[in-house]
CSV table of C-alpha atoms and ligand atoms in Angstrom, one decimal:
chain,number,residue,atom,x,y,z
A,7,MET,CA,124.8,-119.4,76.8
A,8,GLU,CA,121.8,-118.6,79.5
A,9,PHE,CA,119.9,-121.1,81.9
A,10,LEU,CA,116.5,-120.0,82.3
A,11,GLN,CA,114.2,-122.7,84.7
A,12,PRO,CA,110.7,-121.4,85.0
A,13,THR,CA,108.3,-123.4,87.4
A,14,THR,CA,105.5,-122.3,86.1
A,15,TRP,CA,103.5,-122.1,82.8
A,16,THR,CA,102.8,-118.4,83.3
A,17,GLU,CA,106.8,-117.5,83.7
A,18,ALA,CA,107.5,-119.9,81.2
A,19,LEU,CA,105.1,-117.8,79.0
A,20,GLU,CA,106.9,-114.3,80.3
A,21,MET,CA,110.3,-115.7,79.8
A,22,LYS,CA,109.8,-116.5,76.5
A,23,ALA,CA,108.0,-113.1,76.0
A,24,ALA,CA,111.7,-111.3,77.4
A,25,HIS,CA,113.8,-113.4,75.5
A,26,PRO,CA,112.0,-114.7,72.3
A,27,GLU,CA,115.4,-116.1,70.9
A,28,ALA,CA,115.2,-118.1,74.1
A,29,LEU,CA,115.8,-122.2,72.9
A,30,PRO,CA,113.1,-124.4,74.4
A,31,ILE,CA,114.1,-127.2,75.7
A,32,ALA,CA,112.0,-130.3,77.2
A,33,GLY,CA,113.1,-134.0,77.0
A,34,GLY,CA,116.5,-132.7,75.4
A,35,THR,CA,116.5,-135.7,72.6
A,36,ASP,CA,116.3,-133.1,69.9
A,37,VAL,CA,118.4,-130.3,71.2
A,38,MET,CA,121.1,-131.8,73.2
A,39,VAL,CA,121.8,-133.2,69.8
A,40,GLU,CA,122.3,-130.0,68.3
A,41,ILE,CA,124.3,-128.2,71.6
A,42,ASN,CA,126.9,-131.5,72.1
A,43,PHE,CA,127.6,-131.2,68.1
A,44,ASP,CA,127.9,-127.5,68.3
A,45,ARG,CA,125.6,-127.2,65.5
A,46,GLN,CA,123.4,-124.9,67.5
A,47,ARG,CA,125.0,-122.3,69.8
A,48,PRO,CA,121.8,-120.8,71.5
A,49,ALA,CA,121.7,-117.1,73.5
A,50,ALA,CA,119.4,-119.2,76.0
A,51,VAL,CA,118.2,-122.1,76.7
A,52,ILE,CA,114.2,-122.1,78.3
A,53,ASP,CA,113.8,-125.7,80.5
A,54,LEU,CA,110.7,-126.5,80.6
A,55,THR,CA,110.5,-130.0,82.9
A,56,LYS,CA,109.8,-128.3,86.1
A,57,VAL,CA,106.6,-127.1,84.8
A,58,ALA,CA,104.1,-129.0,85.7
A,59,GLU,CA,101.6,-127.9,83.9
A,60,LEU,CA,103.4,-129.2,80.6
A,61,GLU,CA,103.5,-133.0,82.2
A,62,GLU,CA,99.1,-133.1,83.0
A,63,TRP,CA,96.4,-134.3,80.2
A,64,GLY,CA,92.7,-134.7,80.7
A,65,THR,CA,89.5,-134.0,79.2
A,66,GLU,CA,87.8,-131.1,77.6
A,67,ASN,CA,84.7,-131.1,76.2
A,68,GLY,CA,85.2,-134.6,74.7
A,69,MET,CA,88.8,-133.9,73.6
A,70,LEU,CA,91.7,-135.2,75.1
A,71,ARG,CA,93.8,-132.1,75.7
A,72,VAL,CA,97.9,-133.6,76.1
A,73,GLY,CA,100.6,-131.5,77.5
A,74,ALA,CA,103.3,-130.7,75.5
A,75,GLY,CA,105.9,-132.4,77.9
A,76,VAL,CA,103.9,-135.7,78.2
A,77,THR,CA,106.8,-138.4,77.4
A,78,TYR,CA,106.3,-141.3,74.9
A,79,SER,CA,106.2,-143.9,77.6
A,80,ARG,CA,103.5,-142.1,79.0
A,81,ILE,CA,101.9,-141.5,76.1
A,82,ILE,CA,102.3,-146.2,75.3
A,83,GLU,CA,100.9,-146.4,79.3
A,84,GLU,CA,98.6,-143.8,80.3
A,85,LEU,CA,96.9,-142.8,76.6
A,86,GLY,CA,97.4,-146.5,74.7
A,87,GLY,CA,93.7,-147.2,74.9
A,88,ARG,CA,92.6,-143.8,74.1
A,89,LEU,CA,95.0,-142.5,71.3
A,90,PRO,CA,95.8,-146.5,69.4
A,91,GLY,CA,97.5,-144.7,66.4
A,92,LEU,CA,99.2,-142.5,68.4
A,93,ALA,CA,100.7,-144.9,71.1
A,94,MET,CA,101.6,-147.4,68.1
A,95,ALA,CA,103.9,-144.5,66.9
A,96,SER,CA,105.3,-143.9,70.2
A,97,ARG,CA,106.5,-147.7,70.2
A,98,THR,CA,108.5,-147.1,67.2
A,99,VAL,CA,110.4,-144.3,68.6
A,100,GLY,CA,114.2,-144.2,69.7
A,101,SER,CA,114.7,-147.1,72.4
A,102,PRO,CA,113.4,-147.5,75.9
A,103,GLN,CA,115.8,-144.0,77.2
A,104,ILE,CA,114.6,-142.1,74.1
A,105,ARG,CA,111.1,-142.5,75.0
A,106,ASN,CA,110.9,-141.8,78.8
A,107,ARG,CA,112.8,-138.2,77.7
A,108,GLY,CA,111.1,-137.6,74.5
A,109,THR,CA,108.0,-135.5,74.4
A,110,VAL,CA,105.2,-135.0,71.7
A,111,GLY,CA,105.5,-131.8,72.2
A,112,GLY,CA,109.3,-131.4,71.4
A,113,ASN,CA,108.9,-133.5,67.8
A,114,LEU,CA,106.1,-130.7,67.0
A,115,GLY,CA,109.0,-127.7,68.3
A,116,SER,CA,110.9,-129.9,65.8
A,117,ALA,CA,108.8,-130.2,63.2
A,118,SER,CA,110.9,-132.8,61.3
A,119,PRO,CA,109.1,-134.4,58.5
A,120,ALA,CA,109.9,-137.6,59.7
A,121,GLY,CA,108.5,-137.2,63.3
A,122,ASP,CA,107.0,-140.2,64.0
A,123,ALA,CA,104.3,-138.4,66.5
A,124,HIS,CA,102.7,-136.6,63.3
A,125,PRO,CA,101.6,-138.9,61.1
A,126,PRO,CA,98.9,-140.1,63.8
A,127,LEU,CA,98.5,-136.9,65.0
A,128,LEU,CA,97.3,-135.8,61.4
A,129,SER,CA,95.2,-138.8,61.1
A,130,SER,CA,93.1,-138.0,63.5
A,131,GLY,CA,92.7,-134.3,63.0
A,132,ALA,CA,94.7,-133.3,65.9
A,133,LEU,CA,94.6,-129.7,67.3
A,134,VAL,CA,98.3,-127.9,68.6
A,135,GLU,CA,98.1,-125.4,70.9
A,136,LEU,CA,100.1,-122.8,71.2
A,137,ALA,CA,100.3,-119.9,74.3
A,138,SER,CA,102.3,-116.7,74.6
A,139,ALA,CA,102.2,-114.3,77.7
A,140,SER,CA,99.3,-112.4,75.5
A,141,GLY,CA,97.1,-115.2,74.7
A,142,SER,CA,96.3,-118.8,73.1
A,143,ARG,CA,95.3,-120.1,70.3
A,144,ARG,CA,94.5,-123.6,68.9
A,145,VAL,CA,96.1,-124.4,65.1
A,146,PRO,CA,94.9,-127.7,63.3
A,147,VAL,CA,97.9,-130.0,63.0
A,148,ARG,CA,97.2,-130.2,59.1
A,149,GLU,CA,97.7,-126.3,59.2
A,150,PHE,CA,101.1,-126.8,61.8
A,151,PHE,CA,103.7,-128.1,59.3
A,152,VAL,CA,104.9,-124.9,57.2
A,153,GLY,CA,107.9,-126.1,55.6
A,154,PRO,CA,111.2,-128.4,56.6
A,155,LYS,CA,111.6,-128.2,60.3
A,156,ARG,CA,109.4,-125.1,60.4
A,157,ASN,CA,106.3,-124.9,61.9
A,158,ALA,CA,103.0,-122.4,62.8
A,159,MET,CA,105.1,-121.2,66.3
A,160,ARG,CA,105.9,-117.5,66.2
A,161,ASN,CA,109.1,-116.7,68.3
A,162,ASP,CA,106.8,-115.0,71.4
A,163,GLU,CA,105.1,-118.6,71.6
A,164,LEU,CA,105.4,-121.9,73.6
A,165,ILE,CA,103.4,-125.4,72.8
A,166,ALA,CA,101.4,-126.4,75.7
A,167,ALA,CA,100.0,-129.5,74.2
A,168,PHE,CA,97.8,-130.8,71.5
A,169,LEU,CA,94.1,-132.0,71.4
A,170,VAL,CA,92.4,-135.2,70.0
A,171,GLU,CA,89.4,-137.1,70.2
A,172,PRO,CA,89.9,-139.6,71.6
A,173,THR,CA,89.8,-142.6,68.9
A,174,ARG,CA,86.6,-144.0,66.8
A,175,GLY,CA,87.5,-146.7,65.5
A,176,PRO,CA,90.3,-148.8,64.0
A,177,GLU,CA,93.8,-147.0,64.1
A,178,GLN,CA,97.1,-148.1,62.4
A,179,PHE,CA,100.6,-146.8,62.3
A,180,SER,CA,103.2,-148.4,60.1
A,181,LYS,CA,106.9,-147.4,59.4
A,182,VAL,CA,109.6,-148.3,57.0
A,183,GLY,CA,113.5,-148.6,58.3
A,184,THR,CA,116.7,-151.0,58.4
A,185,ARG,CA,115.8,-151.9,62.3
A,186,ASN,CA,112.8,-152.4,64.6
A,187,ALA,CA,114.2,-149.8,66.8
A,188,MET,CA,116.3,-146.4,66.8
A,189,VAL,CA,115.2,-145.5,63.5
A,190,ILE,CA,114.1,-142.4,61.3
A,191,ALA,CA,111.3,-143.6,59.6
A,192,VAL,CA,112.2,-144.1,55.5
A,193,CYS,CA,108.6,-143.6,55.0
A,194,SER,CA,105.6,-143.9,57.5
A,195,PHE,CA,102.0,-143.7,57.4
A,196,ALA,CA,98.9,-143.7,60.1
A,197,ILE,CA,95.1,-144.2,59.1
A,198,ALA,CA,92.6,-143.6,61.6
A,199,LEU,CA,89.6,-144.8,61.1
A,200,ASP,CA,86.0,-142.8,62.3
A,201,VAL,CA,83.1,-145.2,62.2
A,202,GLU,CA,80.7,-142.4,64.1
A,203,ARG,CA,81.7,-140.0,61.4
A,204,LYS,CA,82.7,-142.1,58.4
A,205,ARG,CA,85.5,-140.5,57.7
A,206,VAL,CA,88.8,-142.2,56.3
A,207,GLY,CA,92.0,-139.6,58.2
A,208,THR,CA,95.6,-140.4,56.9
A,209,GLY,CA,99.2,-139.2,57.6
A,210,ILE,CA,102.5,-139.4,55.7
A,211,GLY,CA,105.6,-138.9,57.2
A,212,SER,CA,109.1,-138.6,55.8
A,213,ALA,CA,108.3,-137.8,52.2
A,214,GLY,CA,107.5,-134.6,51.6
A,215,PRO,CA,108.8,-131.8,53.2
A,216,THR,CA,106.8,-131.8,55.8
A,217,PRO,CA,104.5,-134.3,57.7
A,218,LEU,CA,101.1,-134.7,55.0
A,219,ALA,CA,98.1,-135.8,54.7
A,220,ALA,CA,96.4,-137.8,51.6
A,221,ILE,CA,93.4,-136.0,51.4
A,222,ASP,CA,92.2,-137.4,47.7
A,223,ALA,CA,93.0,-141.1,49.1
A,224,GLU,CA,91.1,-140.2,52.5
A,225,GLU,CA,87.6,-138.6,50.4
A,226,PHE,CA,88.0,-142.3,47.8
A,227,MET,CA,87.6,-144.7,50.7
A,228,ALA,CA,85.8,-142.9,52.4
A,229,GLY,CA,83.2,-142.9,49.1
A,230,VAL,CA,84.0,-146.3,48.6
A,231,LEU,CA,83.1,-147.3,52.4
A,232,ASP,CA,79.8,-145.3,52.0
A,233,GLU,CA,78.5,-146.3,48.3
A,234,SER,CA,78.4,-149.9,49.4
A,235,GLY,CA,77.3,-149.7,52.8
A,236,LEU,CA,80.1,-150.8,54.3
A,237,TRP,CA,80.1,-148.3,57.4
A,238,GLU,CA,77.3,-149.6,58.8
A,239,ARG,CA,77.7,-153.6,57.2
A,240,PRO,CA,81.0,-154.2,57.4
A,241,ALA,CA,82.2,-156.5,54.6
A,242,ASP,CA,85.3,-157.2,51.9
A,243,VAL,CA,86.3,-154.5,50.4
A,244,ASP,CA,86.8,-154.4,46.9
A,245,PRO,CA,90.7,-155.2,46.3
A,246,ASN,CA,90.7,-152.8,43.5
A,247,ALA,CA,89.9,-149.9,45.8
A,248,VAL,CA,92.3,-150.7,48.5
A,249,ALA,CA,95.1,-151.0,45.5
A,250,ARG,CA,93.5,-147.3,44.9
A,251,PHE,CA,93.8,-146.1,47.8
A,252,GLY,CA,97.6,-147.0,48.2
A,253,GLU,CA,98.3,-145.5,44.4
A,254,LEU,CA,96.1,-142.1,45.9
A,255,VAL,CA,98.8,-142.2,49.0
A,256,ALA,CA,101.9,-142.4,47.1
A,257,ALA,CA,100.3,-139.5,44.8
A,258,ALA,CA,99.8,-137.5,48.3
A,259,ALA,CA,103.4,-137.8,49.1
A,260,ARG,CA,106.2,-135.1,47.4
A,261,PRO,CA,109.4,-137.5,48.6
A,262,ILE,CA,113.0,-136.8,47.8
A,263,ASP,CA,116.0,-139.1,47.4
A,264,ASP,CA,118.4,-139.1,50.3
A,265,VAL,CA,120.6,-141.5,52.6
A,266,ARG,CA,117.9,-143.1,53.6
A,267,GLY,CA,115.6,-144.1,50.8
A,268,THR,CA,115.0,-142.7,47.0
A,269,ALA,CA,112.0,-140.4,46.0
A,270,ALA,CA,110.7,-143.8,43.9
A,271,TYR,CA,111.0,-146.4,46.7
A,272,ARG,CA,109.0,-143.8,49.4
A,273,ARG,CA,106.2,-144.0,47.0
A,274,HIS,CA,106.3,-147.7,46.7
A,275,ALA,CA,106.4,-148.7,49.4
A,276,LEU,CA,103.7,-145.7,50.9
A,277,ALA,CA,101.6,-147.4,48.6
A,278,VAL,CA,102.2,-151.0,50.4
A,279,LEU,CA,102.2,-149.2,53.6
A,280,ALA,CA,98.9,-147.7,52.9
A,281,ARG,CA,96.6,-150.7,51.9
A,282,ARG,CA,98.4,-152.7,54.8
A,283,THR,CA,97.7,-150.7,57.1
A,284,PHE,CA,94.1,-150.0,55.8
A,285,THR,CA,93.6,-154.0,55.7
A,286,TRP,CA,94.5,-153.9,59.3
A,287,ALA,CA,92.2,-151.3,60.4
A,288,TRP,CA,89.9,-153.1,58.6
A,289,ASP,CA,89.6,-156.5,59.7
A,290,GLU,CA,89.5,-154.7,62.9
A,291,ARG,CA,86.5,-153.7,62.4
A,292,ARG,CA,85.1,-156.5,61.1
A,293,ARG,CA,85.6,-158.4,64.3
A,294,SER,CA,84.3,-155.8,66.5
A,295,ALA,CA,81.4,-155.2,64.2
B,261,MET,CA,120.0,-122.4,90.8
B,262,GLY,CA,121.5,-122.0,94.2
B,263,MET,CA,124.2,-119.1,93.8
B,264,GLY,CA,126.6,-119.4,96.7
B,265,ARG,CA,128.5,-116.9,95.3
B,266,THR,CA,128.8,-114.5,91.5
B,267,PRO,CA,129.9,-117.3,89.4
B,268,PRO,CA,131.4,-115.8,86.0
B,269,VAL,CA,129.0,-114.8,83.3
B,270,GLY,CA,126.4,-118.3,82.3
B,271,LEU,CA,128.0,-120.6,84.7
B,272,MET,CA,126.2,-121.6,87.5
B,273,ARG,CA,125.8,-124.4,90.3
B,274,ILE,CA,124.3,-127.5,90.3
B,275,THR,CA,122.8,-129.2,93.5
B,276,CYS,CA,121.0,-132.5,93.0
B,277,THR,CA,121.0,-136.0,94.5
B,278,VAL,CA,123.9,-138.5,93.1
B,279,ASN,CA,123.9,-142.4,94.4
B,280,GLY,CA,122.0,-141.1,97.3
B,281,LYS,CA,124.5,-137.9,98.5
B,282,GLN,CA,123.5,-135.1,97.7
B,283,VAL,CA,126.0,-133.0,95.7
B,284,SER,CA,127.3,-129.7,94.0
B,285,ALA,CA,129.3,-129.1,91.1
B,286,ASP,CA,129.9,-125.3,90.4
B,287,ASP,CA,130.7,-123.4,87.0
B,288,VAL,CA,128.8,-125.7,84.8
B,289,TRP,CA,128.6,-124.4,81.6
B,290,ALA,CA,125.0,-123.3,80.2
B,291,GLY,CA,124.8,-126.0,77.2
B,292,GLU,CA,126.9,-128.6,79.6
B,293,SER,CA,125.3,-132.0,79.6
B,294,LEU,CA,124.4,-134.2,82.6
B,295,LEU,CA,127.2,-136.7,81.6
B,296,TYR,CA,129.6,-134.1,81.6
B,297,VAL,CA,128.8,-132.7,84.6
B,298,LEU,CA,129.0,-136.6,86.2
B,299,ARG,CA,132.2,-137.5,84.4
B,300,GLU,CA,133.9,-134.0,84.7
B,301,ARG,CA,132.8,-132.2,87.5
B,302,LEU,CA,132.0,-134.8,89.8
B,303,GLY,CA,134.5,-137.8,89.2
B,304,LEU,CA,132.1,-141.0,88.3
B,305,PHE,CA,133.6,-142.2,85.1
B,306,GLY,CA,131.3,-145.3,85.4
B,307,SER,CA,129.1,-143.2,83.2
B,308,LYS,CA,130.7,-144.0,79.7
B,309,ASN,CA,131.2,-140.8,77.0
B,310,ALA,CA,131.0,-142.1,73.5
B,311,CYS,CA,128.6,-141.5,71.0
B,312,GLU,CA,127.1,-138.1,72.5
B,313,GLN,CA,123.9,-138.3,70.6
B,314,GLY,CA,121.7,-141.2,72.4
B,315,GLU,CA,122.6,-143.6,69.9
B,316,CYS,CA,124.5,-146.1,71.5
B,317,GLY,CA,123.2,-146.2,75.4
B,318,SER,CA,126.7,-145.8,76.9
B,319,CYS,CA,125.7,-143.2,79.2
B,320,SER,CA,122.6,-144.7,80.6
B,321,VAL,CA,121.4,-143.4,84.4
B,322,TYR,CA,118.5,-143.4,85.9
B,323,LEU,CA,116.7,-140.0,86.5
B,324,ASP,CA,114.1,-139.4,88.7
B,325,GLY,CA,114.4,-143.0,88.7
B,326,LYS,CA,114.1,-143.5,84.7
B,327,LEU,CA,116.3,-144.6,82.0
B,328,VAL,CA,117.9,-142.1,80.3
B,329,CYS,CA,120.7,-140.8,78.1
B,330,ALA,CA,122.9,-138.7,80.2
B,331,CYS,CA,124.0,-137.0,77.2
B,332,LEU,CA,121.1,-135.7,76.3
B,333,VAL,CA,120.3,-134.3,79.7
B,334,LEU,CA,121.7,-130.8,80.4
B,335,GLY,CA,123.3,-130.4,83.2
B,336,GLY,CA,120.9,-128.0,84.4
B,337,GLN,CA,118.1,-129.9,84.2
B,338,ALA,CA,119.2,-132.3,86.9
B,339,GLU,CA,119.0,-129.3,89.1
B,340,GLY,CA,117.1,-130.8,92.1
B,341,ARG,CA,116.8,-134.1,90.9
B,342,GLU,CA,117.6,-137.2,91.9
B,343,ILE,CA,120.7,-139.8,89.8
B,344,VAL,CA,121.5,-143.3,89.9
B,345,THR,CA,124.3,-143.8,87.7
B,346,VAL,CA,126.0,-147.6,87.5
B,347,GLU,CA,128.4,-146.7,90.4
B,348,GLY,CA,124.8,-146.7,92.6
B,349,ILE,CA,123.8,-150.1,91.3
B,350,GLY,CA,126.1,-152.4,93.6
B,351,SER,CA,126.9,-151.7,97.5
B,352,ASP,CA,130.3,-151.7,98.6
B,353,GLY,CA,132.1,-154.2,97.7
B,354,ALA,CA,129.5,-156.5,96.7
B,355,LEU,CA,128.2,-156.6,93.1
B,356,HIS,CA,124.3,-156.2,92.1
B,357,ALA,CA,123.4,-159.6,90.9
B,358,VAL,CA,123.1,-158.3,87.2
B,359,GLN,CA,126.9,-157.4,87.4
B,360,GLU,CA,127.3,-160.7,88.8
B,361,ALA,CA,125.5,-162.3,85.8
B,362,PHE,CA,127.8,-160.1,83.2
B,363,VAL,CA,130.8,-161.7,84.5
B,364,GLU,CA,129.7,-165.0,84.5
B,365,ALA,CA,128.3,-165.4,81.0
B,366,GLY,CA,131.1,-163.6,79.6
B,367,ALA,CA,129.3,-160.6,78.4
B,368,VAL,CA,131.6,-158.8,78.9
B,369,GLN,CA,134.4,-158.1,76.0
B,370,CYS,CA,136.1,-154.6,76.0
B,371,GLY,CA,133.9,-153.2,78.6
B,372,PHE,CA,133.1,-150.0,77.3
B,373,CYS,CA,129.4,-150.6,76.8
B,374,THR,CA,129.2,-152.5,79.9
B,375,PRO,CA,128.1,-150.0,82.4
B,376,GLY,CA,125.3,-148.8,80.5
B,377,LEU,CA,124.0,-152.0,80.0
B,378,ILE,CA,124.1,-152.8,83.3
B,379,VAL,CA,122.2,-149.8,84.0
B,380,ALA,CA,119.6,-150.9,81.1
B,381,ALA,CA,119.4,-154.2,82.2
B,382,HIS,CA,118.5,-153.2,86.2
B,383,ASP,CA,115.5,-151.1,84.9
B,384,LEU,CA,114.5,-153.8,82.6
B,385,LEU,CA,114.5,-156.5,85.5
B,386,ASN,CA,112.6,-153.6,87.7
B,387,ARG,CA,109.9,-153.5,85.6
B,388,ILE,CA,109.6,-156.9,84.2
B,389,PRO,CA,111.4,-160.0,86.6
B,390,GLU,CA,111.3,-162.4,83.9
B,391,PRO,CA,111.6,-161.1,80.5
B,392,SER,CA,111.3,-163.1,77.3
B,393,THR,CA,114.6,-162.7,75.1
B,394,VAL,CA,112.2,-160.7,72.8
B,395,GLN,CA,111.7,-158.4,75.8
B,396,ILE,CA,115.0,-158.2,76.7
B,397,ARG,CA,116.4,-157.7,72.7
B,398,GLU,CA,113.4,-154.3,72.9
B,399,ALA,CA,114.6,-153.0,76.1
B,400,LEU,CA,118.6,-153.2,75.2
B,401,ALA,CA,117.8,-151.4,71.9
B,402,GLY,CA,119.3,-148.5,73.0
B,403,ASN,CA,122.6,-150.0,73.9
B,404,ILE,CA,125.1,-150.4,71.7
B,405,CYS,CA,128.1,-153.7,72.0
B,406,ARG,CA,130.2,-154.0,69.5
B,407,CYS,CA,132.6,-157.1,70.9
B,408,THR,CA,129.7,-159.2,72.0
B,409,GLY,CA,127.1,-159.5,69.4
B,410,TYR,CA,124.9,-159.7,72.0
B,411,ALA,CA,124.0,-162.9,72.8
B,412,LYS,CA,126.3,-163.1,76.2
B,413,ILE,CA,124.4,-160.6,77.1
B,414,ILE,CA,121.1,-161.5,76.3
B,415,ASP,CA,122.1,-164.6,78.4
B,416,ALA,CA,123.7,-162.7,81.1
B,417,VAL,CA,119.9,-160.8,81.5
B,418,HIS,CA,118.1,-163.8,81.7
B,419,LEU,CA,120.7,-165.5,84.2
B,420,ALA,CA,120.0,-162.5,86.5
B,421,ALA,CA,116.7,-162.4,86.2
B,422,ARG,CA,117.1,-166.5,87.8
B,423,GLY,CA,119.1,-165.3,90.5
B,424,LEU,CA,116.8,-162.2,91.8
B,425,ALA,CA,113.8,-164.8,91.6
B,426,GLN,CA,115.8,-167.0,93.7
B,427,SER,CA,116.8,-164.3,96.0
B,428,ARG,CA,113.3,-163.3,96.5
C,272,FAD,C1,118.9,-141.7,69.8
C,272,FAD,C2,117.5,-141.2,69.0
C,272,FAD,C3,116.6,-141.4,68.5
C,272,FAD,C4,115.7,-140.9,68.0
C,272,FAD,N1,114.1,-141.7,67.3
C,272,FAD,C5,113.4,-141.2,67.0
C,272,FAD,C6,112.4,-142.0,66.3
C,272,FAD,O1,112.3,-143.0,66.2
C,272,FAD,N2,111.2,-140.9,65.9
C,272,FAD,C7,111.2,-139.5,66.1
C,272,FAD,O2,110.4,-139.4,65.6
C,272,FAD,N3,112.2,-139.1,66.8
C,272,FAD,C8,113.1,-139.3,67.2
C,272,FAD,N4,114.2,-139.3,67.9
C,272,FAD,C9,113.8,-137.8,67.9
C,272,FAD,C10,113.3,-136.9,69.1
C,272,FAD,O3,113.3,-137.8,69.9
C,272,FAD,C11,112.2,-136.5,69.1
C,272,FAD,O4,112.1,-135.7,68.2
C,272,FAD,C12,111.5,-136.0,69.9
C,272,FAD,O5,109.7,-136.3,70.1
C,272,FAD,C13,111.8,-134.2,70.9
C,272,FAD,O6,111.1,-134.6,71.7
C,272,FAD,P1,112.1,-133.9,73.5
C,272,FAD,O7,111.1,-133.7,74.4
C,272,FAD,O8,113.2,-134.3,73.3
C,272,FAD,O9,112.3,-132.4,72.4
C,272,FAD,P2,113.6,-131.0,72.7
C,272,FAD,O10,115.0,-131.9,72.4
C,272,FAD,O11,113.4,-130.7,74.1
C,272,FAD,O12,113.1,-130.1,71.7
C,272,FAD,C14,113.0,-130.2,70.4
C,272,FAD,C15,111.9,-128.9,69.6
C,272,FAD,O13,111.3,-128.5,69.8
C,272,FAD,C16,111.1,-127.1,70.7
C,272,FAD,N5,110.5,-127.6,72.1
C,272,FAD,C17,110.2,-128.3,72.9
C,272,FAD,N6,109.0,-128.4,73.9
C,272,FAD,C18,108.9,-127.2,73.3
C,272,FAD,C19,107.7,-126.9,73.8
C,272,FAD,N7,107.1,-127.0,74.5
C,272,FAD,N8,107.0,-125.1,73.6
C,272,FAD,C20,108.2,-125.1,72.2
C,272,FAD,N9,108.7,-125.7,71.8
C,272,FAD,C21,109.2,-126.9,72.4
C,272,FAD,C22,112.6,-127.3,71.1
C,272,FAD,O14,112.9,-125.9,71.2
C,272,FAD,C23,113.2,-127.8,70.3
C,272,FAD,O15,113.1,-126.7,68.8
C,272,FAD,C24,115.5,-139.5,68.5
C,272,FAD,C25,116.3,-139.0,68.9
C,272,FAD,C26,117.4,-139.3,69.3
C,272,FAD,C27,119.0,-138.8,69.9
């Protein structure tokens, strides 16, 4: 195994071009488990933790651009106010040890259907910035996950950053597991209300081959809020509409039976999570209006 | 990588600071964890090797001031970094208040998880000098103990917090 350690982003991209088979490593919280258990023996690893550019975040045309190497702990501490949904999800990741080391870039790299950063990135319509020695492109996160643990990144590319608009309304994230910490989600759900554009964003985790958005549910609820003028004058939302929203979220999932739960349980739980998180988000909207 | 000589293919030398001293390890395989380097190359056996998947916290150390699982850090990633292990928590011949509190509260049974818990509790008290029980549980969620049932560990952290407050 070869160990490559670029110290600049340009160098990292050149190394990836020269060694397309090399496995990038950031926080190592996924990669090291694979190596320790001999599940993967890559010919080379590229350590990205000396590349300062990956650890930066800033704003760009009103969007936040967050380097792939920003850890969950830093998302919580530094971006909690601007990305509340992602920060909530980050708080549920592993333990302090894992949050201090694990990165959103690594979550995107692994592209697990259970990755906790994915639902809030889906609900807020984030973009993933991929780069290679020959240029960069920005892929909507809704097109980034292409299969179980597979993403749209080519093998000459690295994840540079994700881009997302700072919060435009209440956001929530909720996850079902057997403990409050250290659990892979049985299923999870994120919601983001975009009060300015009158849109509802959703993200489903751990209930399909990839993380998913519940598009029918989004359109349905945005329509309900629109028709009754509730975006402008927040008041009670018809409980039947909230229940229908839950059903549409459950219908968008494509869960399987596995050791963590059955498909039927996941669908049921998603409908509950969708109703609950919508209600929490809407209560916040009403309080702030 | 500082290469003092030509190592066999894929093996390297790592130089970093451990418990305040600059140290080097030779012939490190590229896939080797920091935990392995600490224990097998540097003879620091305080950090325990148990799950090798970040679940148990027995190998908790500081890496550039952040609490991490040494089993999930690649040896090469430690190059030029500063590591503090449980051996660096107390001073020569004197236990740290967190260690004293674990002894006093009876928070140690078989002792295997203790080093990791000491480092994690030390990190918590650096961040939150007087944590609530909920904050302690949250902070120690990544450290597994199969003997104590955690009650005495939580007592020990409260005790350490009081001890540290008095000595300030
Ligand atoms: C004990 C434990 C608990 C966990 N709990 C959770 C949890 O609750 N929720 C959750 O979602 N995850 C959890 N995880 C999984 C893991 O922590 C996350 O997926 C984390 O986001 C991975 O980030 P990393 O920086 O450690 O990635 P790495 O392990 O370094 O990399 C992961 C993947 O991404 C690739 N990669 C990393 N950075 C880049 C980049 N810049 N460009 C291209 N590819 C890249 C790597 O090649 C690899 O394929 C847990 C892991 C452990 C060990």
